[in-house]
mmCIF file of C-alpha atoms in Angstrom:
data_model
loop_
_atom_site.group_PDB
_atom_site.id
_atom_site.type_symbol
_atom_site.label_atom_id
_atom_site.label_comp_id
_atom_site.label_asym_id
_atom_site.label_seq_id
_atom_site.Cartn_x
_atom_site.Cartn_y
_atom_site.Cartn_z
ATOM 1 C CA UNK A 12 7.900 -33.565 20.084
ATOM 2 C CA UNK A 13 6.221 -34.796 16.918
ATOM 3 C CA UNK A 14 6.553 -32.723 13.746
ATOM 4 C CA UNK A 15 4.576 -33.586 10.630
ATOM 5 C CA UNK A 16 5.787 -31.619 7.622
ATOM 6 C CA UNK A 17 3.669 -31.477 4.485
ATOM 7 C CA UNK A 18 3.138 -35.234 4.199
ATOM 8 C CA UNK A 19 1.093 -36.871 1.460
ATOM 9 C CA UNK A 20 0.149 -40.469 0.793
ATOM 10 C CA UNK A 21 -1.713 -42.263 -1.944
ATOM 11 C CA UNK A 22 -2.650 -45.779 -3.037
ATOM 12 C CA UNK A 23 -2.599 -46.160 -6.810
ATOM 13 C CA UNK A 24 -4.280 -42.962 -8.020
ATOM 14 C CA UNK A 25 -6.233 -42.276 -4.856
ATOM 15 C CA UNK A 26 -4.682 -39.644 -2.589
ATOM 16 C CA UNK A 27 -5.473 -40.445 1.058
ATOM 17 C CA UNK A 28 -3.522 -37.546 2.577
ATOM 18 C CA UNK A 29 -2.507 -34.312 0.929
ATOM 19 C CA UNK A 30 -0.085 -31.773 2.399
ATOM 20 C CA UNK A 31 -0.719 -32.413 6.099
ATOM 21 C CA UNK A 32 1.387 -30.445 8.605
ATOM 22 C CA UNK A 33 1.152 -30.039 12.381
ATOM 23 C CA UNK A 34 3.139 -30.291 15.622
ATOM 24 C CA UNK A 35 2.418 -32.100 18.876
ATOM 25 C CA UNK A 36 4.595 -30.900 21.732
ATOM 26 C CA UNK A 37 5.802 -32.597 24.890
ATOM 27 C CA UNK A 38 3.183 -32.269 27.603
ATOM 28 C CA UNK A 39 0.374 -32.070 25.050
ATOM 29 C CA UNK A 40 -2.490 -34.347 24.013
ATOM 30 C CA UNK A 41 -3.403 -33.912 20.360
ATOM 31 C CA UNK A 42 -6.635 -35.432 19.055
ATOM 32 C CA UNK A 43 -7.164 -36.315 15.395
ATOM 33 C CA UNK A 44 -10.830 -36.269 14.374
ATOM 34 C CA UNK A 45 -12.810 -36.479 11.156
ATOM 35 C CA UNK A 46 -15.448 -38.458 9.322
ATOM 36 C CA UNK A 47 -14.956 -42.086 8.295
ATOM 37 C CA UNK A 48 -12.397 -42.304 5.495
ATOM 38 C CA UNK A 49 -10.915 -38.871 6.208
ATOM 39 C CA UNK A 50 -7.401 -40.331 6.579
ATOM 40 C CA UNK A 51 -7.045 -40.480 10.363
ATOM 41 C CA UNK A 52 -5.620 -43.990 10.697
ATOM 42 C CA UNK A 53 -3.446 -43.525 7.608
ATOM 43 C CA UNK A 54 -1.991 -40.397 9.201
ATOM 44 C CA UNK A 55 -1.249 -42.250 12.429
ATOM 45 C CA UNK A 56 0.441 -45.085 10.527
ATOM 46 C CA UNK A 57 2.670 -42.568 8.743
ATOM 47 C CA UNK A 58 3.556 -40.963 12.085
ATOM 48 C CA UNK A 59 4.567 -44.339 13.524
ATOM 49 C CA UNK A 60 6.396 -45.574 10.387
ATOM 50 C CA UNK A 61 3.974 -48.402 9.731
ATOM 51 C CA UNK A 62 3.586 -46.688 6.346
ATOM 52 C CA UNK A 63 6.113 -44.610 4.394
ATOM 53 C CA UNK A 64 5.222 -41.111 3.248
ATOM 54 C CA UNK A 65 4.878 -40.320 -0.454
ATOM 55 C CA UNK A 66 6.318 -36.880 0.233
ATOM 56 C CA UNK A 67 7.087 -34.697 3.215
ATOM 57 C CA UNK A 68 8.688 -35.687 6.514
ATOM 58 C CA UNK A 69 7.825 -36.863 10.014
ATOM 59 C CA UNK A 70 10.212 -35.974 12.846
ATOM 60 C CA UNK A 71 10.331 -37.250 16.420
ATOM 61 C CA UNK A 72 12.280 -35.139 18.888
ATOM 62 C CA UNK A 73 13.824 -33.151 15.997
ATOM 63 C CA UNK A 74 15.079 -36.329 14.278
ATOM 64 C CA UNK A 75 13.675 -37.714 11.040
ATOM 65 C CA UNK A 76 11.580 -40.841 11.512
ATOM 66 C CA UNK A 77 13.619 -42.569 8.796
ATOM 67 C CA UNK A 78 16.837 -42.065 10.806
ATOM 68 C CA UNK A 79 15.677 -44.283 13.687
ATOM 69 C CA UNK A 80 16.477 -47.974 13.847
ATOM 70 C CA UNK A 81 13.559 -50.230 14.758
ATOM 71 C CA UNK A 82 14.838 -50.594 18.319
ATOM 72 C CA UNK A 83 15.488 -46.866 18.713
ATOM 73 C CA UNK A 84 11.946 -46.163 17.559
ATOM 74 C CA UNK A 85 10.490 -48.716 19.971
ATOM 75 C CA UNK A 86 12.306 -46.956 22.806
ATOM 76 C CA UNK A 87 10.726 -43.556 22.156
ATOM 77 C CA UNK A 88 7.192 -44.278 20.968
ATOM 78 C CA UNK A 89 4.447 -46.791 21.689
ATOM 79 C CA UNK A 90 1.424 -47.535 19.513
ATOM 80 C CA UNK A 91 -2.039 -48.831 20.377
ATOM 81 C CA UNK A 92 -3.443 -49.793 16.955
ATOM 82 C CA UNK A 93 -7.099 -49.927 16.031
ATOM 83 C CA UNK A 94 -7.027 -53.715 15.667
ATOM 84 C CA UNK A 95 -5.244 -55.916 18.206
ATOM 85 C CA UNK A 96 -5.540 -59.527 17.097
ATOM 86 C CA UNK A 97 -4.081 -61.972 19.623
ATOM 87 C CA UNK A 98 -4.789 -65.647 18.933
ATOM 88 C CA UNK A 99 -2.246 -67.350 21.202
ATOM 89 C CA UNK A 100 -3.207 -68.077 24.828
ATOM 90 C CA UNK A 101 -0.935 -65.529 26.483
ATOM 91 C CA UNK A 102 -1.579 -64.628 30.087
ATOM 92 C CA UNK A 103 -2.484 -60.998 30.655
ATOM 93 C CA UNK A 104 0.759 -60.473 32.601
ATOM 94 C CA UNK A 105 2.794 -61.972 29.725
ATOM 95 C CA UNK A 106 1.167 -59.726 27.150
ATOM 96 C CA UNK A 107 1.845 -56.562 29.146
ATOM 97 C CA UNK A 108 5.452 -57.622 29.716
ATOM 98 C CA UNK A 109 5.853 -57.677 25.922
ATOM 99 C CA UNK A 110 5.778 -53.902 26.107
ATOM 100 C CA UNK A 111 9.132 -54.098 27.891
ATOM 101 C CA UNK A 112 10.840 -56.136 25.122
ATOM 102 C CA UNK A 113 12.746 -53.123 23.707
ATOM 103 C CA UNK A 114 14.331 -52.603 27.141
ATOM 104 C CA UNK A 115 16.058 -55.976 27.582
ATOM 105 C CA UNK A 116 17.982 -58.476 25.453
ATOM 106 C CA UNK A 117 17.245 -61.919 26.892
ATOM 107 C CA UNK A 118 15.504 -61.789 30.253
ATOM 108 C CA UNK A 119 13.358 -59.080 31.845
ATOM 109 C CA UNK A 120 14.743 -57.418 34.950
ATOM 110 C CA UNK A 121 12.936 -56.923 38.241
ATOM 111 C CA UNK A 122 12.276 -53.380 37.054
ATOM 112 C CA UNK A 123 10.587 -54.647 33.886
ATOM 113 C CA UNK A 124 8.282 -56.848 35.958
ATOM 114 C CA UNK A 125 7.570 -53.918 38.269
ATOM 115 C CA UNK A 126 6.652 -51.628 35.364
ATOM 116 C CA UNK A 127 4.355 -54.244 33.818
ATOM 117 C CA UNK A 128 2.613 -54.792 37.158
ATOM 118 C CA UNK A 129 2.260 -51.067 37.786
ATOM 119 C CA UNK A 130 0.848 -50.469 34.298
ATOM 120 C CA UNK A 131 -1.739 -53.218 34.830
ATOM 121 C CA UNK A 132 -2.744 -51.655 38.121
ATOM 122 C CA UNK A 133 -3.036 -48.260 36.429
ATOM 123 C CA UNK A 134 -5.658 -49.555 34.005
ATOM 124 C CA UNK A 135 -7.470 -51.497 36.728
ATOM 125 C CA UNK A 136 -6.618 -54.937 35.340
ATOM 126 C CA UNK A 137 -4.120 -56.327 37.876
ATOM 127 C CA UNK A 138 -6.681 -58.803 39.241
ATOM 128 C CA UNK A 139 -6.784 -60.337 35.736
ATOM 129 C CA UNK A 140 -2.992 -60.807 35.512
ATOM 130 C CA UNK A 141 -3.198 -64.613 35.529
ATOM 131 C CA UNK A 142 -6.140 -64.809 33.118
ATOM 132 C CA UNK A 143 -5.710 -65.880 29.493
ATOM 133 C CA UNK A 144 -5.986 -62.721 27.396
ATOM 134 C CA UNK A 145 -8.390 -64.194 24.834
ATOM 135 C CA UNK A 146 -10.946 -65.021 27.558
ATOM 136 C CA UNK A 147 -11.430 -61.327 28.374
ATOM 137 C CA UNK A 148 -14.170 -59.109 26.990
ATOM 138 C CA UNK A 149 -13.340 -56.653 24.209
ATOM 139 C CA UNK A 150 -13.214 -53.719 26.614
ATOM 140 C CA UNK A 151 -10.996 -55.609 29.056
ATOM 141 C CA UNK A 152 -8.643 -56.577 26.233
ATOM 142 C CA UNK A 153 -8.408 -52.926 25.200
ATOM 143 C CA UNK A 154 -7.394 -51.915 28.725
ATOM 144 C CA UNK A 155 -4.736 -54.639 28.834
ATOM 145 C CA UNK A 156 -3.352 -53.470 25.499
ATOM 146 C CA UNK A 157 -3.187 -49.937 26.889
ATOM 147 C CA UNK A 158 -1.173 -51.273 29.836
ATOM 148 C CA UNK A 159 1.221 -52.885 27.345
ATOM 149 C CA UNK A 160 1.900 -49.656 25.455
ATOM 150 C CA UNK A 161 2.193 -47.669 28.688
ATOM 151 C CA UNK A 162 4.742 -50.191 29.960
ATOM 152 C CA UNK A 163 6.750 -49.740 26.759
ATOM 153 C CA UNK A 164 7.458 -46.048 27.363
ATOM 154 C CA UNK A 165 6.836 -45.926 31.122
ATOM 155 C CA UNK A 166 10.267 -44.559 32.014
ATOM 156 C CA UNK A 167 11.239 -43.012 28.665
ATOM 157 C CA UNK A 168 11.891 -39.252 28.926
ATOM 158 C CA UNK A 169 9.555 -37.388 26.556
ATOM 159 C CA UNK A 170 8.075 -40.567 25.091
ATOM 160 C CA UNK A 171 5.293 -40.392 22.508
ATOM 161 C CA UNK A 172 2.063 -42.343 22.826
ATOM 162 C CA UNK A 173 -0.038 -43.062 19.712
ATOM 163 C CA UNK A 174 -3.589 -44.309 20.323
ATOM 164 C CA UNK A 175 -5.872 -45.249 17.418
ATOM 165 C CA UNK A 176 -9.504 -45.112 18.594
ATOM 166 C CA UNK A 177 -8.585 -46.253 22.133
ATOM 167 C CA UNK A 178 -12.125 -45.871 23.502
ATOM 168 C CA UNK A 179 -13.617 -48.461 21.120
ATOM 169 C CA UNK A 180 -15.456 -51.153 23.068
ATOM 170 C CA UNK A 181 -15.186 -49.308 26.380
ATOM 171 C CA UNK A 182 -18.097 -48.267 28.558
ATOM 172 C CA UNK A 183 -18.551 -44.623 29.554
ATOM 173 C CA UNK A 184 -16.469 -44.875 32.728
ATOM 174 C CA UNK A 185 -13.528 -46.588 31.061
ATOM 175 C CA UNK A 186 -13.575 -44.242 28.064
ATOM 176 C CA UNK A 187 -12.885 -41.359 30.414
ATOM 177 C CA UNK A 188 -10.387 -43.346 32.479
ATOM 178 C CA UNK A 189 -8.497 -44.216 29.280
ATOM 179 C CA UNK A 190 -8.153 -40.564 28.292
ATOM 180 C CA UNK A 191 -7.424 -39.455 31.863
ATOM 181 C CA UNK A 192 -4.475 -41.862 31.822
ATOM 182 C CA UNK A 193 -3.246 -40.431 28.531
ATOM 183 C CA UNK A 194 -3.476 -36.928 29.997
ATOM 184 C CA UNK A 195 -1.682 -38.053 33.142
ATOM 185 C CA UNK A 196 1.241 -39.175 31.002
ATOM 186 C CA UNK A 197 1.342 -35.865 29.138
ATOM 187 C CA UNK A 198 1.627 -34.086 32.476
ATOM 188 C CA UNK A 199 4.855 -36.047 33.005
ATOM 189 C CA UNK A 200 6.280 -34.603 29.779
ATOM 190 C CA UNK A 201 5.010 -37.200 27.321
ATOM 191 C CA UNK A 202 3.218 -36.392 24.082
ATOM 192 C CA UNK A 203 0.001 -38.221 23.193
ATOM 193 C CA UNK A 204 -1.573 -38.395 19.729
ATOM 194 C CA UNK A 205 -5.060 -39.886 19.859
ATOM 195 C CA UNK A 206 -7.614 -40.669 17.138
ATOM 196 C CA UNK A 207 -11.141 -40.104 18.419
ATOM 197 C CA UNK A 208 -14.600 -40.282 16.873
ATOM 198 C CA UNK A 209 -16.345 -38.615 19.808
ATOM 199 C CA UNK A 210 -15.975 -34.841 19.460
ATOM 200 C CA UNK A 211 -17.068 -34.323 23.055
ATOM 201 C CA UNK A 212 -14.237 -36.510 24.335
ATOM 202 C CA UNK A 213 -11.812 -34.666 22.062
ATOM 203 C CA UNK A 214 -13.047 -31.313 23.371
ATOM 204 C CA UNK A 215 -12.686 -32.375 27.005
ATOM 205 C CA UNK A 216 -9.252 -33.982 26.867
ATOM 206 C CA UNK A 217 -7.288 -32.525 23.951
ATOM 207 C CA UNK A 218 -4.983 -29.536 24.154
ATOM 208 C CA UNK A 219 -5.085 -29.356 20.379
ATOM 209 C CA UNK A 220 -7.335 -30.886 17.721
ATOM 210 C CA UNK A 221 -6.550 -31.696 14.093
ATOM 211 C CA UNK A 222 -9.758 -32.104 12.079
ATOM 212 C CA UNK A 223 -9.357 -33.913 8.760
ATOM 213 C CA UNK A 224 -11.618 -33.810 5.739
ATOM 214 C CA UNK A 225 -10.860 -35.896 2.634
ATOM 215 C CA UNK A 226 -7.176 -36.215 3.517
ATOM 216 C CA UNK A 227 -6.574 -32.539 4.257
ATOM 217 C CA UNK A 228 -6.602 -30.495 7.435
ATOM 218 C CA UNK A 229 -9.897 -28.664 7.665
ATOM 219 C CA UNK A 230 -9.142 -27.037 11.028
ATOM 220 C CA UNK A 231 -6.417 -27.120 13.666
ATOM 221 C CA UNK A 232 -6.128 -25.484 17.054
ATOM 222 C CA UNK A 233 -7.632 -25.501 20.525
ATOM 223 C CA UNK A 234 -11.010 -27.240 20.928
ATOM 224 C CA UNK A 235 -12.819 -23.886 21.052
ATOM 225 C CA UNK A 236 -11.275 -22.942 17.715
ATOM 226 C CA UNK A 237 -11.896 -26.222 15.887
ATOM 227 C CA UNK A 238 -15.257 -27.401 17.170
ATOM 228 C CA UNK A 239 -17.651 -24.909 15.623
ATOM 229 C CA UNK A 240 -21.118 -25.271 14.131
ATOM 230 C CA UNK A 241 -19.820 -24.359 10.674
ATOM 231 C CA UNK A 242 -16.839 -26.718 10.726
ATOM 232 C CA UNK A 243 -18.891 -29.677 11.936
ATOM 233 C CA UNK A 244 -21.474 -29.038 9.223
ATOM 234 C CA UNK A 245 -18.754 -28.914 6.560
ATOM 235 C CA UNK A 246 -16.829 -31.975 7.765
ATOM 236 C CA UNK A 247 -19.613 -34.252 8.999
ATOM 237 C CA UNK A 248 -22.626 -32.844 7.110
ATOM 238 C CA UNK A 249 -24.354 -32.581 10.470
ATOM 239 C CA UNK A 250 -26.317 -29.746 12.041
ATOM 240 C CA UNK A 251 -25.474 -29.331 15.712
ATOM 241 C CA UNK A 252 -25.890 -27.092 18.708
ATOM 242 C CA UNK A 253 -22.902 -26.194 20.854
ATOM 243 C CA UNK A 254 -23.182 -25.635 24.596
ATOM 244 C CA UNK A 255 -20.569 -24.734 27.187
ATOM 245 C CA UNK A 256 -19.310 -27.554 29.370
ATOM 246 C CA UNK A 257 -20.502 -26.819 32.937
ATOM 247 C CA UNK A 258 -17.018 -27.282 34.426
ATOM 248 C CA UNK A 259 -14.452 -27.100 31.629
ATOM 249 C CA UNK A 260 -13.640 -24.340 29.167
ATOM 250 C CA UNK A 261 -14.697 -26.320 26.104
ATOM 251 C CA UNK A 262 -17.738 -26.749 23.846
ATOM 252 C CA UNK A 263 -20.039 -29.763 23.900
ATOM 253 C CA UNK A 264 -21.742 -31.004 20.729
ATOM 254 C CA UNK A 265 -25.464 -31.830 20.557
ATOM 255 C CA UNK A 266 -26.814 -33.054 17.184
ATOM 256 C CA UNK A 267 -30.088 -31.501 16.027
ATOM 257 C CA UNK A 268 -32.564 -34.371 15.969
ATOM 258 C CA UNK A 269 -34.962 -32.964 13.352
ATOM 259 C CA UNK A 270 -32.475 -33.677 10.552
ATOM 260 C CA UNK A 271 -32.955 -37.416 11.138
ATOM 261 C CA UNK A 272 -36.762 -37.338 11.188
ATOM 262 C CA UNK A 273 -37.124 -38.703 7.655
ATOM 263 C CA UNK A 274 -35.218 -41.838 8.682
ATOM 264 C CA UNK A 275 -37.852 -43.049 11.167
#
Protein backbone atom coordinates (compact mmCIF):
# COMPACT_ATOMS: atom_id res chain seq x y z
CA UNK A 1 0.00 0.00 0.00
CA UNK A 2 1.10 3.54 -0.77
CA UNK A 3 0.35 6.28 1.76
CA UNK A 4 0.99 9.93 0.95
CA UNK A 5 0.69 12.12 4.03
CA UNK A 6 0.42 15.88 3.66
CA UNK A 7 3.42 16.26 1.35
CA UNK A 8 4.58 19.57 -0.07
CA UNK A 9 7.36 20.48 -2.46
CA UNK A 10 8.75 23.71 -3.82
CA UNK A 11 11.57 25.00 -6.01
CA UNK A 12 12.92 28.33 -4.78
CA UNK A 13 9.76 30.27 -3.90
CA UNK A 14 7.43 28.36 -6.19
CA UNK A 15 5.33 25.71 -4.44
CA UNK A 16 4.67 22.80 -6.82
CA UNK A 17 2.72 20.65 -4.35
CA UNK A 18 0.89 21.76 -1.24
CA UNK A 19 -0.52 19.43 1.41
CA UNK A 20 -1.26 16.40 -0.78
CA UNK A 21 -2.61 13.28 0.95
CA UNK A 22 -4.06 10.03 -0.41
CA UNK A 23 -3.79 6.24 -0.23
CA UNK A 24 -3.46 3.61 -2.94
CA UNK A 25 -4.22 0.11 -1.70
CA UNK A 26 -3.07 -3.30 -2.85
CA UNK A 27 -5.28 -4.51 -5.67
CA UNK A 28 -6.07 -0.96 -6.76
CA UNK A 29 -5.20 1.19 -9.77
CA UNK A 30 -5.02 4.87 -8.89
CA UNK A 31 -4.89 7.46 -11.68
CA UNK A 32 -3.42 10.93 -11.20
CA UNK A 33 -4.88 13.50 -13.58
CA UNK A 34 -4.77 17.26 -14.01
CA UNK A 35 -3.84 20.03 -16.40
CA UNK A 36 -0.27 20.61 -17.58
CA UNK A 37 1.85 21.94 -14.72
CA UNK A 38 -0.56 20.73 -12.02
CA UNK A 39 2.21 18.76 -10.26
CA UNK A 40 1.50 15.23 -11.47
CA UNK A 41 5.03 14.18 -12.38
CA UNK A 42 6.47 15.95 -9.34
CA UNK A 43 4.08 13.97 -7.15
CA UNK A 44 5.13 10.70 -8.77
CA UNK A 45 8.82 11.54 -8.29
CA UNK A 46 8.20 12.20 -4.60
CA UNK A 47 6.36 8.87 -4.30
CA UNK A 48 9.30 7.02 -5.86
CA UNK A 49 12.03 8.95 -3.97
CA UNK A 50 13.47 10.54 -7.08
CA UNK A 51 12.74 13.79 -5.21
CA UNK A 52 12.67 14.44 -1.46
CA UNK A 53 9.61 15.98 0.15
CA UNK A 54 9.76 19.45 1.68
CA UNK A 55 7.34 18.29 4.36
CA UNK A 56 5.06 15.36 5.01
CA UNK A 57 5.76 11.66 4.48
CA UNK A 58 5.43 8.90 1.90
CA UNK A 59 5.03 5.32 3.15
CA UNK A 60 5.22 2.05 1.24
CA UNK A 61 3.68 -0.97 2.93
CA UNK A 62 3.48 0.96 6.24
CA UNK A 63 7.21 1.83 6.13
CA UNK A 64 8.59 5.30 5.52
CA UNK A 65 10.13 5.74 2.08
CA UNK A 66 13.26 7.18 3.71
CA UNK A 67 13.79 3.94 5.69
CA UNK A 68 14.37 1.84 2.56
CA UNK A 69 17.81 1.22 1.14
CA UNK A 70 18.12 1.66 -2.62
CA UNK A 71 18.08 -2.10 -3.16
CA UNK A 72 15.13 -2.63 -0.82
CA UNK A 73 13.20 0.02 -2.71
CA UNK A 74 14.04 -1.54 -6.07
CA UNK A 75 12.64 -4.84 -4.80
CA UNK A 76 9.20 -3.44 -3.95
CA UNK A 77 8.49 -0.80 -6.58
CA UNK A 78 9.15 -0.27 -10.28
CA UNK A 79 8.95 3.02 -12.17
CA UNK A 80 8.21 3.78 -15.82
CA UNK A 81 9.29 7.44 -16.13
CA UNK A 82 7.95 9.91 -18.65
CA UNK A 83 11.28 10.09 -20.48
CA UNK A 84 13.29 6.95 -21.23
CA UNK A 85 16.50 7.96 -22.98
CA UNK A 86 18.57 4.97 -24.10
CA UNK A 87 21.53 5.80 -26.35
CA UNK A 88 23.55 2.57 -26.16
CA UNK A 89 22.76 -0.25 -28.62
CA UNK A 90 21.22 -2.67 -26.14
CA UNK A 91 19.20 -5.56 -27.48
CA UNK A 92 15.56 -5.55 -26.44
CA UNK A 93 16.10 -8.73 -24.42
CA UNK A 94 19.08 -7.14 -22.60
CA UNK A 95 17.11 -4.04 -21.69
CA UNK A 96 14.22 -6.03 -20.23
CA UNK A 97 16.64 -8.21 -18.26
CA UNK A 98 17.88 -5.01 -16.58
CA UNK A 99 14.60 -5.03 -14.69
CA UNK A 100 15.85 -8.14 -12.90
CA UNK A 101 19.10 -6.52 -11.67
CA UNK A 102 17.81 -6.03 -8.09
CA UNK A 103 17.20 -9.79 -7.87
CA UNK A 104 20.73 -11.07 -8.52
CA UNK A 105 24.30 -10.13 -7.61
CA UNK A 106 26.49 -11.18 -10.54
CA UNK A 107 24.68 -13.38 -13.03
CA UNK A 108 20.97 -13.74 -13.81
CA UNK A 109 19.38 -17.08 -13.01
CA UNK A 110 17.25 -19.17 -15.34
CA UNK A 111 14.27 -17.71 -13.51
CA UNK A 112 15.40 -14.16 -14.30
CA UNK A 113 15.64 -15.03 -18.00
CA UNK A 114 12.22 -16.67 -17.83
CA UNK A 115 10.63 -13.60 -16.23
CA UNK A 116 12.18 -11.26 -18.80
CA UNK A 117 10.95 -13.46 -21.66
CA UNK A 118 7.47 -13.74 -20.17
CA UNK A 119 7.24 -9.98 -19.64
CA UNK A 120 8.22 -9.36 -23.27
CA UNK A 121 5.56 -11.79 -24.41
CA UNK A 122 3.00 -10.04 -22.20
CA UNK A 123 3.53 -6.74 -23.99
CA UNK A 124 3.60 -8.40 -27.41
CA UNK A 125 7.28 -7.65 -28.08
CA UNK A 126 8.94 -11.09 -27.86
CA UNK A 127 9.48 -11.22 -31.64
CA UNK A 128 11.66 -8.10 -31.24
CA UNK A 129 13.87 -9.63 -28.52
CA UNK A 130 16.99 -9.67 -30.72
CA UNK A 131 16.43 -6.20 -32.17
CA UNK A 132 18.50 -3.20 -31.07
CA UNK A 133 16.26 -1.11 -28.82
CA UNK A 134 17.07 2.22 -30.49
CA UNK A 135 15.86 0.93 -33.89
CA UNK A 136 12.29 0.54 -32.58
CA UNK A 137 9.52 3.08 -32.97
CA UNK A 138 8.57 5.26 -30.00
CA UNK A 139 5.50 3.15 -29.23
CA UNK A 140 7.48 -0.09 -29.45
CA UNK A 141 10.14 1.32 -27.14
CA UNK A 142 7.44 2.25 -24.63
CA UNK A 143 6.12 -1.32 -24.62
CA UNK A 144 9.63 -2.71 -24.09
CA UNK A 145 10.16 -0.33 -21.18
CA UNK A 146 6.89 -1.53 -19.69
CA UNK A 147 8.17 -5.11 -19.95
CA UNK A 148 11.30 -4.03 -18.07
CA UNK A 149 9.39 -2.56 -15.14
CA UNK A 150 6.99 -5.51 -15.05
CA UNK A 151 9.96 -7.87 -14.92
CA UNK A 152 11.36 -5.92 -11.97
CA UNK A 153 8.41 -6.67 -9.69
CA UNK A 154 7.02 -9.73 -11.48
CA UNK A 155 7.22 -12.04 -8.47
CA UNK A 156 7.25 -9.45 -5.67
CA UNK A 157 4.31 -9.86 -3.26
CA UNK A 158 2.28 -6.63 -3.17
CA UNK A 159 4.67 -4.75 -5.45
CA UNK A 160 3.92 -1.19 -6.52
CA UNK A 161 3.98 -0.06 -10.14
CA UNK A 162 4.44 3.64 -10.97
CA UNK A 163 3.69 4.67 -14.56
CA UNK A 164 4.20 8.27 -15.73
CA UNK A 165 2.08 8.87 -18.85
CA UNK A 166 2.53 5.27 -20.07
CA UNK A 167 0.20 5.67 -23.06
CA UNK A 168 2.33 8.39 -24.70
CA UNK A 169 3.24 7.40 -28.26
CA UNK A 170 0.92 4.39 -28.29
CA UNK A 171 -1.88 3.80 -30.76
CA UNK A 172 -5.44 3.23 -29.52
CA UNK A 173 -5.10 -0.55 -29.25
CA UNK A 174 -1.85 -0.45 -27.31
CA UNK A 175 -3.06 2.31 -24.98
CA UNK A 176 -5.80 0.00 -23.79
CA UNK A 177 -3.51 -3.04 -23.71
CA UNK A 178 -1.05 -1.07 -21.56
CA UNK A 179 -3.71 -0.24 -18.98
CA UNK A 180 -5.26 -3.72 -19.15
CA UNK A 181 -1.85 -5.09 -18.18
CA UNK A 182 -1.61 -2.67 -15.26
CA UNK A 183 -5.07 -3.77 -14.11
CA UNK A 184 -4.12 -7.42 -14.51
CA UNK A 185 -1.25 -6.87 -12.09
CA UNK A 186 -3.50 -5.16 -9.56
CA UNK A 187 -5.76 -8.20 -9.63
CA UNK A 188 -2.75 -10.20 -8.41
CA UNK A 189 -2.45 -7.93 -5.37
CA UNK A 190 -0.19 -5.24 -6.81
CA UNK A 191 -0.84 -1.52 -6.55
CA UNK A 192 -0.55 0.67 -9.64
CA UNK A 193 -0.22 4.47 -9.65
CA UNK A 194 -0.61 5.89 -13.15
CA UNK A 195 -0.41 9.45 -14.51
CA UNK A 196 -2.86 9.92 -17.36
CA UNK A 197 -3.91 12.87 -19.52
CA UNK A 198 -6.90 11.10 -21.04
CA UNK A 199 -9.83 11.35 -18.61
CA UNK A 200 -11.73 8.66 -20.50
CA UNK A 201 -8.91 6.17 -19.98
CA UNK A 202 -8.74 7.15 -16.32
CA UNK A 203 -12.49 6.65 -15.95
CA UNK A 204 -12.39 3.22 -17.58
CA UNK A 205 -9.40 1.73 -15.78
CA UNK A 206 -8.95 3.48 -12.43
CA UNK A 207 -10.46 2.35 -9.15
CA UNK A 208 -9.66 5.76 -7.74
CA UNK A 209 -8.70 9.10 -9.29
CA UNK A 210 -6.69 11.95 -7.78
CA UNK A 211 -7.30 15.19 -9.70
CA UNK A 212 -4.70 17.91 -9.13
CA UNK A 213 -5.03 21.63 -9.68
CA UNK A 214 -2.10 23.98 -9.07
CA UNK A 215 -0.35 21.51 -6.77
CA UNK A 216 -3.38 20.70 -4.62
CA UNK A 217 -5.96 17.94 -4.72
CA UNK A 218 -9.10 19.29 -6.34
CA UNK A 219 -11.02 16.00 -6.14
CA UNK A 220 -10.38 12.41 -5.08
CA UNK A 221 -12.53 9.31 -5.24
CA UNK A 222 -14.14 6.91 -7.68
CA UNK A 223 -14.34 8.03 -11.32
CA UNK A 224 -18.05 8.84 -10.96
CA UNK A 225 -17.24 11.14 -8.05
CA UNK A 226 -14.27 12.95 -9.59
CA UNK A 227 -15.18 13.30 -13.25
CA UNK A 228 -17.98 15.84 -13.17
CA UNK A 229 -18.89 18.73 -15.45
CA UNK A 230 -18.14 21.25 -12.70
CA UNK A 231 -14.77 19.77 -11.71
CA UNK A 232 -13.55 19.54 -15.30
CA UNK A 233 -14.56 23.14 -15.92
CA UNK A 234 -12.70 24.29 -12.80
CA UNK A 235 -9.54 22.24 -13.42
CA UNK A 236 -9.24 22.34 -17.21
CA UNK A 237 -11.32 25.43 -18.05
CA UNK A 238 -13.24 23.23 -20.46
CA UNK A 239 -16.96 22.81 -21.02
CA UNK A 240 -17.90 19.17 -21.52
CA UNK A 241 -20.78 16.76 -21.75
CA UNK A 242 -20.72 13.52 -19.78
CA UNK A 243 -22.32 10.34 -21.08
CA UNK A 244 -22.55 6.87 -19.57
CA UNK A 245 -20.17 4.27 -20.92
CA UNK A 246 -22.29 1.65 -22.76
CA UNK A 247 -20.68 -1.27 -20.90
CA UNK A 248 -18.90 0.06 -17.82
CA UNK A 249 -20.20 1.97 -14.82
CA UNK A 250 -18.20 5.12 -15.55
CA UNK A 251 -18.65 8.50 -17.26
CA UNK A 252 -17.19 9.40 -20.64
CA UNK A 253 -16.08 12.96 -21.42
CA UNK A 254 -17.07 14.78 -24.63
CA UNK A 255 -15.76 18.36 -25.07
CA UNK A 256 -18.29 20.92 -26.30
CA UNK A 257 -16.99 22.01 -29.70
CA UNK A 258 -18.60 25.47 -29.80
CA UNK A 259 -16.10 26.81 -27.26
CA UNK A 260 -13.32 26.39 -29.83
CA UNK A 261 -15.16 28.08 -32.71
CA UNK A 262 -13.24 31.35 -32.41
CA UNK A 263 -9.98 29.47 -33.01
CA UNK A 264 -10.84 28.42 -36.58
